[in-house]
Amino acid sequence: RRAGEYLFSLGHRRLMLIRGEDIFDGIERQRGFEDFLKEQGYLLEKDYLLNGRFDRWAAYGEMNRFLERKLPLPDAIFAANDDSAFGCIKALMEAGYSVPEDVSVLGCDDIELSQWYVPALSTIYTHITDQGVTAVKELTGLMKGNRSGLLHLIKGQLIERASCRRAE
């Protein structure tokens, strides 16, 4: 959801999602992104939904196949993780496109390489350490019988770097 809000705030309207695997993180990242778009009156077109599988080489291949189809380039791309964003950017740059001048790319997770990549990757920091600590506390409580298992919402934090820009 945060990804959609950010890309919309920059004025982007033709959006692409490079989705992850059909696991909790992948499903929820896609659901949040698509729910936000629906609330804005937009639907994610099927041609603009690529399966990156949380893998840079899968995202690279998917982006190359998209580019071969000669469809209009999206204004911005949300990759469900940073590795997928790296693969997407590599395919775009090899095809002669510039990030962010031609298309903005936003990742998710804020892995260490994101700040060193060129262009430095705008991303959503998912507080993975906090997630792990919270999960261990809940699991320990369940094992001891003094917790019934709670869901915790830990909001991602937007990290703005060089891979996204405001639409003209």
PDB file of N, CA and C in Angstrom, residues 27-113:
ATOM      1  N   ILE A  27       2.074 -12.209  -1.417  1.00  0.00           N
ATOM      2  CA  ILE A  27       0.620 -12.026  -1.520  1.00  0.00           C
ATOM      3  C   ILE A  27       0.202 -10.690  -0.911  1.00  0.00           C
ATOM      4  N   GLU A  28       0.712 -10.392   0.274  1.00  0.00           N
ATOM      5  CA  GLU A  28       0.308  -9.165   0.963  1.00  0.00           C
ATOM      6  C   GLU A  28       0.835  -7.905   0.282  1.00  0.00           C
ATOM      7  N   ARG A  29       2.038  -7.952  -0.252  1.00  0.00           N
ATOM      8  CA  ARG A  29       2.569  -6.780  -0.961  1.00  0.00           C
ATOM      9  C   ARG A  29       1.741  -6.501  -2.213  1.00  0.00           C
ATOM     10  N   GLN A  30       1.383  -7.540  -2.923  1.00  0.00           N
ATOM     11  CA  GLN A  30       0.540  -7.358  -4.111  1.00  0.00           C
ATOM     12  C   GLN A  30      -0.847  -6.864  -3.715  1.00  0.00           C
ATOM     13  N   ARG A  31      -1.431  -7.470  -2.685  1.00  0.00           N
ATOM     14  CA  ARG A  31      -2.773  -7.080  -2.256  1.00  0.00           C
ATOM     15  C   ARG A  31      -2.806  -5.613  -1.818  1.00  0.00           C
ATOM     16  N   GLY A  32      -1.839  -5.193  -1.021  1.00  0.00           N
ATOM     17  CA  GLY A  32      -1.810  -3.814  -0.559  1.00  0.00           C
ATOM     18  C   GLY A  32      -1.675  -2.831  -1.706  1.00  0.00           C
ATOM     19  N   PHE A  33      -0.799  -3.145  -2.655  1.00  0.00           N
ATOM     20  CA  PHE A  33      -0.586  -2.279  -3.818  1.00  0.00           C
ATOM     21  C   PHE A  33      -1.861  -2.185  -4.651  1.00  0.00           C
ATOM     22  N   GLU A  34      -2.452  -3.337  -4.963  1.00  0.00           N
ATOM     23  CA  GLU A  34      -3.666  -3.342  -5.791  1.00  0.00           C
ATOM     24  C   GLU A  34      -4.852  -2.714  -5.068  1.00  0.00           C
ATOM     25  N   ASP A  35      -4.974  -2.936  -3.754  1.00  0.00           N
ATOM     26  CA  ASP A  35      -6.071  -2.315  -2.995  1.00  0.00           C
ATOM     27  C   ASP A  35      -5.973  -0.797  -3.053  1.00  0.00           C
ATOM     28  N   PHE A  36      -4.765  -0.257  -2.901  1.00  0.00           N
ATOM     29  CA  PHE A  36      -4.602   1.187  -2.982  1.00  0.00           C
ATOM     30  C   PHE A  36      -5.017   1.691  -4.365  1.00  0.00           C
ATOM     31  N   LEU A  37      -4.568   1.018  -5.413  1.00  0.00           N
ATOM     32  CA  LEU A  37      -4.927   1.442  -6.775  1.00  0.00           C
ATOM     33  C   LEU A  37      -6.433   1.430  -6.980  1.00  0.00           C
ATOM     34  N   LYS A  38      -7.092   0.389  -6.509  1.00  0.00           N
ATOM     35  CA  LYS A  38      -8.563   0.307  -6.641  1.00  0.00           C
ATOM     36  C   LYS A  38      -9.243   1.475  -5.947  1.00  0.00           C
ATOM     37  N   GLU A  39      -8.746   1.824  -4.770  1.00  0.00           N
ATOM     38  CA  GLU A  39      -9.317   2.956  -4.031  1.00  0.00           C
ATOM     39  C   GLU A  39      -9.153   4.260  -4.813  1.00  0.00           C
ATOM     40  N   GLN A  40      -8.144   4.342  -5.650  1.00  0.00           N
ATOM     41  CA  GLN A  40      -7.913   5.536  -6.459  1.00  0.00           C
ATOM     42  C   GLN A  40      -8.655   5.470  -7.792  1.00  0.00           C
ATOM     43  N   GLY A  41      -9.364   4.363  -8.036  1.00  0.00           N
ATOM     44  CA  GLY A  41     -10.098   4.198  -9.285  1.00  0.00           C
ATOM     45  C   GLY A  41      -9.259   3.634 -10.420  1.00  0.00           C
ATOM     46  N   TYR A  42      -8.132   3.005 -10.086  1.00  0.00           N
ATOM     47  CA  TYR A  42      -7.246   2.409 -11.081  1.00  0.00           C
ATOM     48  C   TYR A  42      -7.210   0.902 -10.886  1.00  0.00           C
ATOM     49  N   LEU A  43      -7.080   0.198 -11.987  1.00  0.00           N
ATOM     50  CA  LEU A  43      -6.854  -1.238 -11.927  1.00  0.00           C
ATOM     51  C   LEU A  43      -5.490  -1.530 -12.533  1.00  0.00           C
ATOM     52  N   LEU A  44      -4.807  -2.469 -11.947  1.00  0.00           N
ATOM     53  CA  LEU A  44      -3.519  -2.890 -12.486  1.00  0.00           C
ATOM     54  C   LEU A  44      -3.795  -3.777 -13.695  1.00  0.00           C
ATOM     55  N   GLU A  45      -3.391  -3.308 -14.874  1.00  0.00           N
ATOM     56  CA  GLU A  45      -3.621  -4.075 -16.095  1.00  0.00           C
ATOM     57  C   GLU A  45      -2.775  -5.336 -16.070  1.00  0.00           C
ATOM     58  N   LYS A  46      -3.320  -6.445 -16.591  1.00  0.00           N
ATOM     59  CA  LYS A  46      -2.613  -7.726 -16.510  1.00  0.00           C
ATOM     60  C   LYS A  46      -1.265  -7.688 -17.221  1.00  0.00           C
ATOM     61  N   ASP A  47      -1.141  -6.883 -18.270  1.00  0.00           N
ATOM     62  CA  ASP A  47       0.140  -6.761 -18.964  1.00  0.00           C
ATOM     63  C   ASP A  47       1.197  -6.072 -18.107  1.00  0.00           C
ATOM     64  N   TYR A  48       0.755  -5.383 -17.056  1.00  0.00           N
ATOM     65  CA  TYR A  48       1.659  -4.638 -16.183  1.00  0.00           C
ATOM     66  C   TYR A  48       1.836  -5.322 -14.822  1.00  0.00           C
ATOM     67  N   LEU A  49       1.537  -6.610 -14.794  1.00  0.00           N
ATOM     68  CA  LEU A  49       1.770  -7.437 -13.620  1.00  0.00           C
ATOM     69  C   LEU A  49       2.737  -8.544 -14.036  1.00  0.00           C
ATOM     70  N   LEU A  50       3.972  -8.425 -13.576  1.00  0.00           N
ATOM     71  CA  LEU A  50       5.008  -9.386 -13.941  1.00  0.00           C
ATOM     72  C   LEU A  50       5.355 -10.252 -12.735  1.00  0.00           C
ATOM     73  N   ASN A  51       5.791 -11.465 -12.993  1.00  0.00           N
ATOM     74  CA  ASN A  51       6.131 -12.385 -11.910  1.00  0.00           C
ATOM     75  C   ASN A  51       7.637 -12.425 -11.703  1.00  0.00           C
ATOM     76  N   GLY A  52       8.108 -11.634 -10.766  1.00  0.00           N
ATOM     77  CA  GLY A  52       9.535 -11.566 -10.488  1.00  0.00           C
ATOM     78  C   GLY A  52      10.027 -12.621  -9.522  1.00  0.00           C
ATOM     79  N   ARG A  53       9.091 -13.281  -8.816  1.00  0.00           N
ATOM     80  CA  ARG A  53       9.400 -14.391  -7.906  1.00  0.00           C
ATOM     81  C   ARG A  53      10.451 -14.039  -6.847  1.00  0.00           C
ATOM     82  N   PHE A  54      10.575 -12.757  -6.498  1.00  0.00           N
ATOM     83  CA  PHE A  54      11.567 -12.307  -5.513  1.00  0.00           C
ATOM     84  C   PHE A  54      12.986 -12.629  -5.972  1.00  0.00           C
ATOM     85  N   ASP A  55      13.228 -12.637  -7.277  1.00  0.00           N
ATOM     86  CA  ASP A  55      14.521 -13.056  -7.822  1.00  0.00           C
ATOM     87  C   ASP A  55      14.945 -12.076  -8.908  1.00  0.00           C
ATOM     88  N   ARG A  56      16.189 -11.580  -8.840  1.00  0.00           N
ATOM     89  CA  ARG A  56      16.638 -10.577  -9.814  1.00  0.00           C
ATOM     90  C   ARG A  56      16.653 -11.115 -11.234  1.00  0.00           C
ATOM     91  N   TRP A  57      17.020 -12.389 -11.426  1.00  0.00           N
ATOM     92  CA  TRP A  57      17.087 -12.928 -12.792  1.00  0.00           C
ATOM     93  C   TRP A  57      15.695 -13.197 -13.353  1.00  0.00           C
ATOM     94  N   ALA A  58      14.760 -13.598 -12.503  1.00  0.00           N
ATOM     95  CA  ALA A  58      13.378 -13.777 -12.962  1.00  0.00           C
ATOM     96  C   ALA A  58      12.790 -12.425 -13.356  1.00  0.00           C
ATOM     97  N   ALA A  59      13.029 -11.403 -12.536  1.00  0.00           N
ATOM     98  CA  ALA A  59      12.519 -10.062 -12.850  1.00  0.00           C
ATOM     99  C   ALA A  59      13.175  -9.515 -14.114  1.00  0.00           C
ATOM    100  N   TYR A  60      14.448  -9.768 -14.272  1.00  0.00           N
ATOM    101  CA  TYR A  60      15.178  -9.343 -15.477  1.00  0.00           C
ATOM    102  C   TYR A  60      14.550  -9.971 -16.715  1.00  0.00           C
ATOM    103  N   GLY A  61      14.289 -11.263 -16.679  1.00  0.00           N
ATOM    104  CA  GLY A  61      13.672 -11.950 -17.809  1.00  0.00           C
ATOM    105  C   GLY A  61      12.260 -11.459 -18.094  1.00  0.00           C
ATOM    106  N   GLU A  62      11.485 -11.276 -17.050  1.00  0.00           N
ATOM    107  CA  GLU A  62      10.109 -10.788 -17.210  1.00  0.00           C
ATOM    108  C   GLU A  62      10.096  -9.383 -17.824  1.00  0.00           C
ATOM    109  N   MET A  63      10.995  -8.519 -17.361  1.00  0.00           N
ATOM    110  CA  MET A  63      11.057  -7.158 -17.899  1.00  0.00           C
ATOM    111  C   MET A  63      11.501  -7.190 -19.356  1.00  0.00           C
ATOM    112  N   ASN A  64      12.450  -8.024 -19.692  1.00  0.00           N
ATOM    113  CA  ASN A  64      12.863  -8.147 -21.097  1.00  0.00           C
ATOM    114  C   ASN A  64      11.709  -8.607 -21.979  1.00  0.00           C
ATOM    115  N   ARG A  65      10.943  -9.587 -21.512  1.00  0.00           N
ATOM    116  CA  ARG A  65       9.780 -10.061 -22.291  1.00  0.00           C
ATOM    117  C   ARG A  65       8.742  -8.953 -22.436  1.00  0.00           C
ATOM    118  N   PHE A  66       8.542  -8.169 -21.369  1.00  0.00           N
ATOM    119  CA  PHE A  66       7.607  -7.041 -21.453  1.00  0.00           C
ATOM    120  C   PHE A  66       8.082  -6.038 -22.509  1.00  0.00           C
ATOM    121  N   LEU A  67       9.360  -5.693 -22.469  1.00  0.00           N
ATOM    122  CA  LEU A  67       9.904  -4.702 -23.404  1.00  0.00           C
ATOM    123  C   LEU A  67       9.831  -5.179 -24.850  1.00  0.00           C
ATOM    124  N   GLU A  68       9.989  -6.464 -25.081  1.00  0.00           N
ATOM    125  CA  GLU A  68       9.893  -7.021 -26.430  1.00  0.00           C
ATOM    126  C   GLU A  68       8.495  -6.854 -27.014  1.00  0.00           C
ATOM    127  N   ARG A  69       7.487  -6.752 -26.162  1.00  0.00           N
ATOM    128  CA  ARG A  69       6.097  -6.625 -26.617  1.00  0.00           C
ATOM    129  C   ARG A  69       5.773  -5.209 -27.074  1.00  0.00           C
ATOM    130  N   LYS A  70       6.662  -4.258 -26.840  1.00  0.00           N
ATOM    131  CA  LYS A  70       6.517  -2.871 -27.304  1.00  0.00           C
ATOM    132  C   LYS A  70       5.264  -2.180 -26.746  1.00  0.00           C
ATOM    133  N   LEU A  71       4.838  -2.571 -25.551  1.00  0.00           N
ATOM    134  CA  LEU A  71       3.728  -1.890 -24.893  1.00  0.00           C
ATOM    135  C   LEU A  71       4.251  -0.568 -24.328  1.00  0.00           C
ATOM    136  N   PRO A  72       3.361   0.380 -24.051  1.00  0.00           N
ATOM    137  CA  PRO A  72       3.835   1.627 -23.445  1.00  0.00           C
ATOM    138  C   PRO A  72       4.577   1.365 -22.127  1.00  0.00           C
ATOM    139  N   LEU A  73       5.670   2.038 -21.950  1.00  0.00           N
ATOM    140  CA  LEU A  73       6.455   1.902 -20.735  1.00  0.00           C
ATOM    141  C   LEU A  73       5.643   2.433 -19.550  1.00  0.00           C
ATOM    142  N   PRO A  74       5.686   1.750 -18.408  1.00  0.00           N
ATOM    143  CA  PRO A  74       4.994   2.313 -17.241  1.00  0.00           C
ATOM    144  C   PRO A  74       5.701   3.587 -16.781  1.00  0.00           C
ATOM    145  N   ASP A  75       4.959   4.415 -16.054  1.00  0.00           N
ATOM    146  CA  ASP A  75       5.566   5.604 -15.435  1.00  0.00           C
ATOM    147  C   ASP A  75       6.465   5.185 -14.284  1.00  0.00           C
ATOM    148  N   ALA A  76       6.016   4.156 -13.564  1.00  0.00           N
ATOM    149  CA  ALA A  76       6.741   3.708 -12.382  1.00  0.00           C
ATOM    150  C   ALA A  76       6.489   2.221 -12.161  1.00  0.00           C
ATOM    151  N   ILE A  77       7.460   1.595 -11.518  1.00  0.00           N
ATOM    152  CA  ILE A  77       7.401   0.161 -11.248  1.00  0.00           C
ATOM    153  C   ILE A  77       7.635  -0.063  -9.759  1.00  0.00           C
ATOM    154  N   PHE A  78       6.759  -0.868  -9.151  1.00  0.00           N
ATOM    155  CA  PHE A  78       6.984  -1.330  -7.791  1.00  0.00           C
ATOM    156  C   PHE A  78       7.423  -2.782  -7.872  1.00  0.00           C
ATOM    157  N   ALA A  79       8.641  -3.053  -7.471  1.00  0.00           N
ATOM    158  CA  ALA A  79       9.156  -4.417  -7.411  1.00  0.00           C
ATOM    159  C   ALA A  79       8.986  -4.903  -5.971  1.00  0.00           C
ATOM    160  N   ALA A  80       8.435  -6.096  -5.805  1.00  0.00           N
ATOM    161  CA  ALA A  80       8.078  -6.601  -4.487  1.00  0.00           C
ATOM    162  C   ALA A  80       9.271  -6.857  -3.572  1.00  0.00           C
ATOM    163  N   ASN A  81      10.474  -6.818  -4.116  1.00  0.00           N
ATOM    164  CA  ASN A  81      11.665  -6.811  -3.270  1.00  0.00           C
ATOM    165  C   ASN A  81      12.799  -6.132  -4.033  1.00  0.00           C
ATOM    166  N   ASP A  82      13.850  -5.808  -3.327  1.00  0.00           N
ATOM    167  CA  ASP A  82      14.957  -5.068  -3.935  1.00  0.00           C
ATOM    168  C   ASP A  82      15.668  -5.875  -5.015  1.00  0.00           C
ATOM    169  N   ASP A  83      15.843  -7.177  -4.804  1.00  0.00           N
ATOM    170  CA  ASP A  83      16.493  -7.999  -5.833  1.00  0.00           C
ATOM    171  C   ASP A  83      15.732  -7.929  -7.153  1.00  0.00           C
ATOM    172  N   SER A  84      14.408  -7.994  -7.094  1.00  0.00           N
ATOM    173  CA  SER A  84      13.603  -7.882  -8.320  1.00  0.00           C
ATOM    174  C   SER A  84      13.772  -6.512  -8.953  1.00  0.00           C
ATOM    175  N   ALA A  85      13.897  -5.494  -8.136  1.00  0.00           N
ATOM    176  CA  ALA A  85      14.115  -4.140  -8.661  1.00  0.00           C
ATOM    177  C   ALA A  85      15.439  -4.065  -9.411  1.00  0.00           C
ATOM    178  N   PHE A  86      16.478  -4.708  -8.866  1.00  0.00           N
ATOM    179  CA  PHE A  86      17.785  -4.700  -9.544  1.00  0.00           C
ATOM    180  C   PHE A  86      17.691  -5.363 -10.911  1.00  0.00           C
ATOM    181  N   GLY A  87      17.005  -6.491 -11.003  1.00  0.00           N
ATOM    182  CA  GLY A  87      16.839  -7.169 -12.289  1.00  0.00           C
ATOM    183  C   GLY A  87      16.057  -6.333 -13.277  1.00  0.00           C
ATOM    184  N   CYS A  88      15.021  -5.684 -12.796  1.00  0.00           N
ATOM    185  CA  CYS A  88      14.194  -4.800 -13.626  1.00  0.00           C
ATOM    186  C   CYS A  88      15.027  -3.642 -14.168  1.00  0.00           C
ATOM    187  N   ILE A  89      15.788  -2.992 -13.310  1.00  0.00           N
ATOM    188  CA  ILE A  89      16.602  -1.846 -13.725  1.00  0.00           C
ATOM    189  C   ILE A  89      17.656  -2.279 -14.745  1.00  0.00           C
ATOM    190  N   LYS A  90      18.268  -3.419 -14.538  1.00  0.00           N
ATOM    191  CA  LYS A  90      19.271  -3.926 -15.484  1.00  0.00           C
ATOM    192  C   LYS A  90      18.648  -4.104 -16.870  1.00  0.00           C
ATOM    193  N   ALA A  91      17.473  -4.708 -16.940  1.00  0.00           N
ATOM    194  CA  ALA A  91      16.803  -4.909 -18.230  1.00  0.00           C
ATOM    195  C   ALA A  91      16.457  -3.575 -18.878  1.00  0.00           C
ATOM    196  N   LEU A  92      15.940  -2.645 -18.097  1.00  0.00           N
ATOM    197  CA  LEU A  92      15.589  -1.326 -18.632  1.00  0.00           C
ATOM    198  C   LEU A  92      16.820  -0.616 -19.186  1.00  0.00           C
ATOM    199  N   MET A  93      17.902  -0.618 -18.437  1.00  0.00           N
ATOM    200  CA  MET A  93      19.109   0.093 -18.858  1.00  0.00           C
ATOM    201  C   MET A  93      19.733  -0.560 -20.096  1.00  0.00           C
ATOM    202  N   GLU A  94      19.722  -1.880 -20.159  1.00  0.00           N
ATOM    203  CA  GLU A  94      20.255  -2.561 -21.340  1.00  0.00           C
ATOM    204  C   GLU A  94      19.425  -2.253 -22.587  1.00  0.00           C
ATOM    205  N   ALA A  95      18.140  -1.952 -22.395  1.00  0.00           N
ATOM    206  CA  ALA A  95      17.265  -1.610 -23.512  1.00  0.00           C
ATOM    207  C   ALA A  95      17.353  -0.121 -23.872  1.00  0.00           C
ATOM    208  N   GLY A  96      18.201   0.618 -23.170  1.00  0.00           N
ATOM    209  CA  GLY A  96      18.401   2.023 -23.487  1.00  0.00           C
ATOM    210  C   GLY A  96      17.570   2.998 -22.688  1.00  0.00           C
ATOM    211  N   TYR A  97      16.856   2.508 -21.685  1.00  0.00           N
ATOM    212  CA  TYR A  97      16.050   3.391 -20.846  1.00  0.00           C
ATOM    213  C   TYR A  97      16.862   3.855 -19.647  1.00  0.00           C
ATOM    214  N   SER A  98      16.468   4.987 -19.104  1.00  0.00           N
ATOM    215  CA  SER A  98      17.136   5.555 -17.947  1.00  0.00           C
ATOM    216  C   SER A  98      16.205   5.526 -16.741  1.00  0.00           C
ATOM    217  N   VAL A  99      16.745   5.140 -15.615  1.00  0.00           N
ATOM    218  CA  VAL A  99      16.015   5.157 -14.343  1.00  0.00           C
ATOM    219  C   VAL A  99      16.652   6.251 -13.499  1.00  0.00           C
ATOM    220  N   PRO A 100      15.908   7.250 -13.078  1.00  0.00           N
ATOM    221  CA  PRO A 100      14.465   7.397 -13.106  1.00  0.00           C
ATOM    222  C   PRO A 100      13.921   8.299 -14.222  1.00  0.00           C
ATOM    223  N   GLU A 101      14.759   8.747 -15.124  1.00  0.00           N
ATOM    224  CA  GLU A 101      14.296   9.705 -16.130  1.00  0.00           C
ATOM    225  C   GLU A 101      13.152   9.151 -16.990  1.00  0.00           C
ATOM    226  N   ASP A 102      13.239   7.887 -17.404  1.00  0.00           N
ATOM    227  CA  ASP A 102      12.184   7.289 -18.221  1.00  0.00           C
ATOM    228  C   ASP A 102      11.137   6.553 -17.395  1.00  0.00           C
ATOM    229  N   VAL A 103      11.558   5.960 -16.314  1.00  0.00           N
ATOM    230  CA  VAL A 103      10.645   5.213 -15.442  1.00  0.00           C
ATOM    231  C   VAL A 103      11.234   5.177 -14.032  1.00  0.00           C
ATOM    232  N   SER A 104      10.386   5.414 -13.047  1.00  0.00           N
ATOM    233  CA  SER A 104      10.797   5.305 -11.646  1.00  0.00           C
ATOM    234  C   SER A 104      10.680   3.850 -11.213  1.00  0.00           C
ATOM    235  N   VAL A 105      11.610   3.416 -10.359  1.00  0.00           N
ATOM    236  CA  VAL A 105      11.576   2.042  -9.839  1.00  0.00           C
ATOM    237  C   VAL A 105      11.713   2.094  -8.324  1.00  0.00           C
ATOM    238  N   LEU A 106      10.783   1.425  -7.655  1.00  0.00           N
ATOM    239  CA  LEU A 106      10.747   1.357  -6.196  1.00  0.00           C
ATOM    240  C   LEU A 106      10.855  -0.103  -5.774  1.00  0.00           C
ATOM    241  N   GLY A 107      11.756  -0.392  -4.844  1.00  0.00           N
ATOM    242  CA  GLY A 107      11.903  -1.739  -4.326  1.00  0.00           C
ATOM    243  C   GLY A 107      11.251  -1.876  -2.965  1.00  0.00           C
ATOM    244  N   CYS A 108      11.556  -2.989  -2.306  1.00  0.00           N
ATOM    245  CA  CYS A 108      11.020  -3.230  -0.974  1.00  0.00           C
ATOM    246  C   CYS A 108      12.003  -4.106  -0.204  1.00  0.00           C
ATOM    247  N   ASP A 109      12.300  -3.756   0.997  1.00  0.00           N
ATOM    248  CA  ASP A 109      13.120  -4.457   1.988  1.00  0.00           C
ATOM    249  C   ASP A 109      14.314  -3.631   2.438  1.00  0.00           C
ATOM    250  N   ASP A 110      14.860  -2.775   1.580  1.00  0.00           N
ATOM    251  CA  ASP A 110      16.043  -1.976   1.894  1.00  0.00           C
ATOM    252  C   ASP A 110      17.225  -2.857   2.292  1.00  0.00           C
ATOM    253  N   ILE A 111      17.553  -3.810   1.416  1.00  0.00           N
ATOM    254  CA  ILE A 111      18.756  -4.603   1.661  1.00  0.00           C
ATOM    255  C   ILE A 111      19.970  -3.684   1.499  1.00  0.00           C
ATOM    256  N   GLU A 112      21.098  -4.089   2.041  1.00  0.00           N
ATOM    257  CA  GLU A 112      22.273  -3.212   2.078  1.00  0.00           C
ATOM    258  C   GLU A 112      22.693  -2.717   0.695  1.00  0.00           C
ATOM    259  N   LEU A 113      22.634  -3.567  -0.309  1.00  0.00           N
ATOM    260  CA  LEU A 113      23.059  -3.192  -1.655  1.00  0.00           C
ATOM    261  C   LEU A 113      22.227  -2.044  -2.230  1.00  0.00           C
TER     262      LEU A 113
END
